[in-house]
């Protein structure tokens, strides 16, 4: 845009100078060099003396050329100033608006990196109606995210000050999904240092890198090739199962079911009760698929006598209204 405007201004100057040089050459009969020189000092209004005495027709032409030169310079200065000042003002106001928007966000997810995987993560978060923002050090990636309608911040996500500006203390999760393992590792280290309880998921390319990311503070690591390969194999071996899970996880509108993980809070009416006593299925219509207990791990072999405890994460499947009913039961009893 700026290059095109500058080229337009340069063309106007060239045409004006050319017209002046041709005019002096024709009207006064001066040499080409004298005509060009006279045209330049006239258009630019520098105030140098005339090359030769002007005839009456030459003076009229010079007057017109001076007016054209002043108009051209005024237009050029105005066009460039408007572009620079307006552009900087828009950028300043846009940055302030962005910072105010980020400052007001809470319970959001921070997506660090907007490549192909970052785009997919954002699409899924938007589908789930989750609040999130994108931070990337590449301007082109930030502009692309903004074009897709996302809140995007241009900065290095591996820096503490960047993550603090993104409201990491108010966030409910962070995804480090850059194409560069080293950058993702720096994001994980910085994020874990700033928020000890924040769930962190990181994209990893190298097969030997997951353990490093876990030690650095990532809760989960995602290897695209390994995960993609396993998924393709399962699609060949168990296509109906994979199709069902795809519908449940990514398109619950087609069958009305959702898989969720819900935490039993302190003081819940289900705390300390067995599955038989809790009667989750009878009271809400939700099926409990598994339980993940802190310090123990997943308890897949559920029996009626299995006792539920506060802080347990229930892996459940059901319709949205049924899941909402269960979530109410998991909250502290009033």
C-alpha positions as semicolon CSV with decimal commas, in nm:
position;residue;x (nm);y (nm);z (nm)
1;X;0,000;0,000;0,000
2;X;0,274;0,250;0,097
3;X;0,491;0,150;-0,202
4;X;0,199;0,204;-0,439
5;X;0,128;0,546;-0,291
6;X;0,493;0,650;-0,315
7;X;0,506;0,529;-0,675
8;X;0,194;0,736;-0,751
9;X;0,352;1,048;-0,599
10;X;0,679;0,990;-0,787
11;X;0,486;0,960;-1,115
12;X;0,307;1,293;-1,052
13;X;0,642;1,464;-0,983
14;X;0,796;1,315;-1,295
15;X;0,507;1,423;-1,517
16;X;0,510;1,775;-1,370
17;X;0,887;1,814;-1,420
18;X;0,865;1,671;-1,770
19;X;0,583;1,908;-1,862
20;X;0,786;2,201;-1,726
21;X;1,100;2,104;-1,916
22;X;0,908;2,058;-2,242
23;X;0,728;2,390;-2,190
24;X;1,047;2,590;-2,136
25;X;1,213;2,418;-2,431
26;X;0,922;2,495;-2,665
27;X;0,824;2,842;-2,538
28;X;1,170;2,988;-2,469
29;X;1,375;2,771;-2,704
30;X;1,626;2,682;-2,430
31;X;1,851;2,381;-2,435
32;X;1,724;2,059;-2,283
33;X;1,958;2,090;-1,982
34;X;1,856;2,450;-1,910
35;X;1,488;2,357;-1,950
36;X;1,516;2,064;-1,707
37;X;1,708;2,277;-1,454
38;X;1,454;2,559;-1,475
39;X;1,168;2,310;-1,439
40;X;1,323;2,159;-1,126
41;X;1,389;2,489;-0,944
42;X;1,044;2,616;-1,039
43;X;0,847;2,308;-0,929
44;X;1,042;2,277;-0,603
45;X;1,013;2,655;-0,543
46;X;1,373;2,678;-0,414
47;X;1,398;3,044;-0,518
48;X;1,704;3,032;-0,745
49;X;1,730;3,297;-1,017
50;X;1,606;3,235;-1,368
51;X;1,845;3,070;-1,612
52;X;1,759;3,326;-1,883
53;X;1,523;3,620;-1,907
54;X;1,169;3,502;-1,956
55;X;0,934;3,620;-2,225
56;X;0,576;3,720;-2,126
57;X;0,452;3,377;-2,236
58;X;0,734;3,217;-2,037
59;X;0,634;3,409;-1,724
60;X;0,272;3,295;-1,758
61;X;0,390;2,937;-1,802
62;X;0,627;2,969;-1,504
63;X;0,342;3,099;-1,287
64;X;0,125;2,801;-1,379
65;X;0,418;2,563;-1,320
66;X;0,481;2,712;-0,973
67;X;0,117;2,659;-0,878
68;X;0,133;2,302;-1,004
69;X;0,455;2,244;-0,810
70;X;0,308;2,380;-0,485
71;X;-0,006;2,168;-0,536
72;X;0,202;1,858;-0,605
73;X;0,422;1,908;-0,299
74;X;0,119;1,979;-0,077
75;X;-0,060;1,669;-0,204
76;X;0,250;1,451;-0,159
77;X;0,320;1,574;0,193
78;X;-0,044;1,533;0,292
79;X;-0,072;1,184;0,146
80;X;0,243;1,058;0,318
81;X;0,162;1,229;0,649
82;X;-0,190;1,090;0,645
83;X;-0,061;0,740;0,581
84;X;0,208;0,755;0,850
85;X;0,010;0,938;1,117
86;X;-0,317;0,755;1,057
87;X;-0,137;0,422;1,033
88;X;0,053;0,478;1,356
89;X;-0,261;0,605;1,526
90;X;-0,458;0,300;1,414
91;X;-0,177;0,077;1,534
92;X;-0,159;0,257;1,870
93;X;-0,535;0,249;1,924
94;X;-0,551;-0,112;1,805
95;X;-0,278;-0,214;2,050
96;X;-0,452;-0,036;2,338
97;X;-0,782;-0,202;2,251
98;X;-0,611;-0,541;2,233
99;X;-0,445;-0,494;2,573
100;X;-0,775;-0,388;2,731
101;X;-0,945;-0,692;2,583
102;X;-0,674;-0,926;2,712
103;X;-0,679;-0,761;3,056
104;X;-1,051;-0,835;3,081
105;X;-1,013;-1,204;2,991
106;X;-1,023;-1,478;3,253
107;X;-1,061;-1,856;3,251
108;X;-0,914;-1,848;2,902
109;X;-0,669;-2,066;2,713
110;X;-0,340;-1,924;2,582
111;X;-0,243;-2,067;2,242
112;X;0,129;-2,010;2,182
113;X;0,200;-2,033;1,809
114;X;-0,039;-2,003;1,516
115;X;0,075;-2,253;1,257
116;X;-0,129;-2,537;1,116
117;X;-0,174;-2,702;1,454
118;X;-0,242;-2,373;1,630
119;X;-0,516;-2,305;1,377
120;X;-0,678;-2,644;1,448
121;X;-0,655;-2,588;1,825
122;X;-0,825;-2,250;1,791
123;X;-1,101;-2,392;1,574
124;X;-1,174;-2,660;1,832
125;X;-1,172;-2,410;2,119
126;X;-1,410;-2,183;1,930
127;X;-1,638;-2,479;1,857
128;X;-1,644;-2,549;2,231
129;X;-1,722;-2,181;2,302
130;X;-1,406;-2,147;2,509
131;X;-1,237;-1,814;2,564
132;X;-0,881;-1,806;2,425
133;X;-0,614;-1,584;2,278
134;X;-0,325;-1,641;2,037
135;X;0,030;-1,520;2,095
136;X;0,295;-1,551;1,825
137;X;0,619;-1,368;1,752
138;X;0,554;-1,371;1,376
139;X;0,352;-1,072;1,256
140;X;0,214;-1,264;0,959
141;X;0,078;-1,537;1,188
142;X;-0,084;-1,280;1,417
143;X;-0,249;-1,103;1,123
144;X;-0,377;-1,438;0,995
145;X;-0,524;-1,523;1,336
146;X;-0,692;-1,181;1,351
147;X;-0,835;-1,233;1,003
148;X;-0,991;-1,555;1,136
149;X;-1,158;-1,351;1,410
150;X;-0,932;-1,448;1,702
151;X;-0,779;-1,229;1,971
152;X;-0,410;-1,236;1,875
153;X;-0,105;-1,079;2,039
154;X;0,229;-1,019;1,864
155;X;0,512;-1,106;2,104
156;X;0,754;-1,383;2,201
157;X;0,550;-1,635;2,406
158;X;0,867;-1,770;2,564
159;X;0,915;-1,451;2,767
160;X;0,771;-1,414;3,116
161;X;0,647;-1,060;3,050
162;X;0,457;-1,178;2,742
163;X;0,277;-1,453;2,932
164;X;0,195;-1,213;3,215
165;X;0,045;-0,972;2,961
166;X;-0,161;-1,265;2,832
167;X;-0,309;-1,310;3,180
168;X;-0,142;-1,642;3,262
169;X;-0,245;-1,602;3,626
170;X;-0,611;-1,601;3,516
171;X;-0,583;-1,868;3,244
172;X;-0,724;-2,221;3,264
173;X;-0,480;-2,375;3,018
174;X;-0,191;-2,320;2,778
175;X;-0,107;-2,490;2,449
176;X;0,250;-2,462;2,318
177;X;0,199;-2,553;1,953
178;X;0,482;-2,388;1,762
179;X;0,661;-2,592;1,494
180;X;0,986;-2,545;1,688
181;X;1,046;-2,780;1,986
182;X;1,299;-2,541;2,143
183;X;1,048;-2,254;2,142
184;X;0,777;-2,477;2,287
185;X;1,014;-2,589;2,561
186;X;1,089;-2,227;2,656
187;X;0,715;-2,155;2,669
188;X;0,657;-2,453;2,899
189;X;0,941;-2,352;3,133
190;X;0,822;-1,990;3,154
191;X;0,456;-2,083;3,195
192;X;0,522;-2,339;3,467
193;X;0,735;-2,092;3,658
194;X;0,458;-1,832;3,651
195;X;0,162;-2,061;3,725
196;X;0,229;-2,387;3,907
197;X;-0,127;-2,516;3,870
198;X;-0,184;-2,430;3,503
199;X;-0,260;-2,728;3,273
200;X;-0,001;-2,719;2,992
201;X;-0,010;-2,916;2,667
202;X;0,289;-2,905;2,431
203;X;0,345;-3,011;2,072
204;X;0,663;-3,217;2,032
205;X;0,829;-3,323;1,707
206;X;1,129;-3,524;1,826
207;X;1,068;-3,876;1,957
208;X;1,315;-3,832;2,246
209;X;1,175;-3,495;2,358
210;X;0,855;-3,581;2,555
211;X;1,037;-3,666;2,880
212;X;1,220;-3,331;2,868
213;X;0,891;-3,148;2,830
214;X;0,734;-3,339;3,118
215;X;1,033;-3,256;3,339
216;X;1,005;-2,892;3,232
217;X;0,645;-2,878;3,350
218;X;0,418;-2,990;3,067
219;X;0,119;-3,198;3,178
220;X;0,071;-3,358;2,839
221;X;0,277;-3,382;2,520
222;X;0,145;-3,437;2,172
223;X;0,350;-3,605;1,900
224;X;0,163;-3,543;1,572
225;X;0,321;-3,830;1,376
226;X;0,284;-4,090;1,651
227;X;-0,071;-3,987;1,733
228;X;-0,166;-3,960;1,368
229;X;-0,018;-4,303;1,292
230;X;-0,205;-4,469;1,578
231;X;-0,528;-4,303;1,475
232;X;-0,491;-4,420;1,114
233;X;-0,423;-4,775;1,231
234;X;-0,733;-4,771;1,452
235;X;-0,941;-4,636;1,164
236;X;-0,841;-4,940;0,961
237;X;-0,887;-5,190;1,244
238;X;-1,190;-5,045;1,424
239;X;-1,354;-4,795;1,189
240;X;-1,693;-4,794;1,362
241;X;-1,542;-4,733;1,705
242;X;-1,328;-4,450;1,575
243;X;-1,626;-4,303;1,391
244;X;-1,836;-4,312;1,706
245;X;-1,565;-4,142;1,912
246;X;-1,518;-3,881;1,639
247;X;-1,889;-3,800;1,653
248;X;-1,885;-3,778;2,032
249;X;-1,565;-3,575;2,061
250;X;-1,596;-3,346;1,760
251;X;-1,957;-3,344;1,643
252;X;-2,185;-3,409;1,937
253;X;-2,471;-3,242;1,752
254;X;-2,501;-3,548;1,527
255;X;-2,575;-3,795;1,808
256;X;-2,628;-3,563;2,102
257;X;-2,359;-3,720;2,324
258;X;-2,049;-3,566;2,476
259;X;-1,753;-3,708;2,665
260;X;-1,642;-3,486;2,953
261;X;-1,410;-3,488;3,253
262;X;-1,568;-3,344;3,567
263;X;-1,405;-3,296;3,906
264;X;-1,567;-3,385;4,239
265;X;-1,532;-3,073;4,453
266;X;-1,479;-3,059;4,828
267;X;-1,813;-3,077;5,007
268;X;-1,992;-3,246;4,718
269;X;-2,283;-3,473;4,801
270;X;-2,103;-3,753;4,616
271;X;-1,782;-3,727;4,822
272;X;-1,734;-4,050;5,018
273;X;-2,017;-4,237;4,849
274;X;-1,983;-4,554;4,645
275;X;-2,094;-4,562;4,284
276;X;-2,398;-4,764;4,391
277;X;-2,491;-4,503;4,657
278;X;-2,420;-4,210;4,423
279;X;-2,654;-4,355;4,156
280;X;-2,511;-4,120;3,896
281;X;-2,680;-4,299;3,607
282;X;-3,020;-4,305;3,776
283;X;-3,007;-3,943;3,893
284;X;-2,857;-3,775;3,586
285;X;-2,857;-4,023;3,296
286;X;-2,476;-3,996;3,266
287;X;-2,252;-4,301;3,229
288;X;-1,928;-4,301;3,429
289;X;-1,655;-4,449;3,208
290;X;-1,361;-4,406;3,440
291;X;-1,214;-4,224;3,736
292;X;-0,879;-4,047;3,754
293;X;-0,758;-4,007;4,111
294;X;-0,468;-3,775;4,208
295;X;-0,161;-3,976;4,306
296;X;-0,318;-4,300;4,184
297;X;-0,400;-4,251;3,819
298;X;-0,689;-4,389;3,618
299;X;-0,927;-4,641;3,775
300;X;-1,091;-4,807;3,474
301;X;-1,228;-5,114;3,655
302;X;-1,528;-4,956;3,820
303;X;-1,751;-5,153;4,053
304;X;-2,063;-5,058;4,251
305;X;-1,847;-5,057;4,564
306;X;-1,591;-4,809;4,421
307;X;-1,587;-4,508;4,653
308;X;-1,582;-4,157;4,510
309;X;-1,352;-3,901;4,670
310;X;-1,310;-3,525;4,647
311;X;-1,065;-3,422;4,371
312;X;-1,149;-3,734;4,167
313;X;-1,193;-3,663;3,797
314;X;-1,488;-3,849;3,650
315;X;-1,466;-3,947;3,283
316;X;-1,831;-3,947;3,175
317;X;-2,050;-3,961;2,865
318;X;-2,397;-3,814;2,825
319;X;-2,607;-3,538;2,678
320;X;-2,539;-3,175;2,763
321;X;-2,832;-3,133;3,001
322;X;-2,738;-3,460;3,174
323;X;-2,377;-3,344;3,214
324;X;-2,500;-3,013;3,357
325;X;-2,707;-3,204;3,613
326;X;-2,405;-3,411;3,716
327;X;-2,188;-3,100;3,742
328;X;-2,440;-2,961;3,991
329;X;-2,409;-3,275;4,203
330;X;-2,030;-3,245;4,201
331;X;-2,037;-2,895;4,349
332;X;-2,038;-2,834;4,727
333;X;-2,377;-2,906;4,884
334;X;-2,557;-2,599;5,012
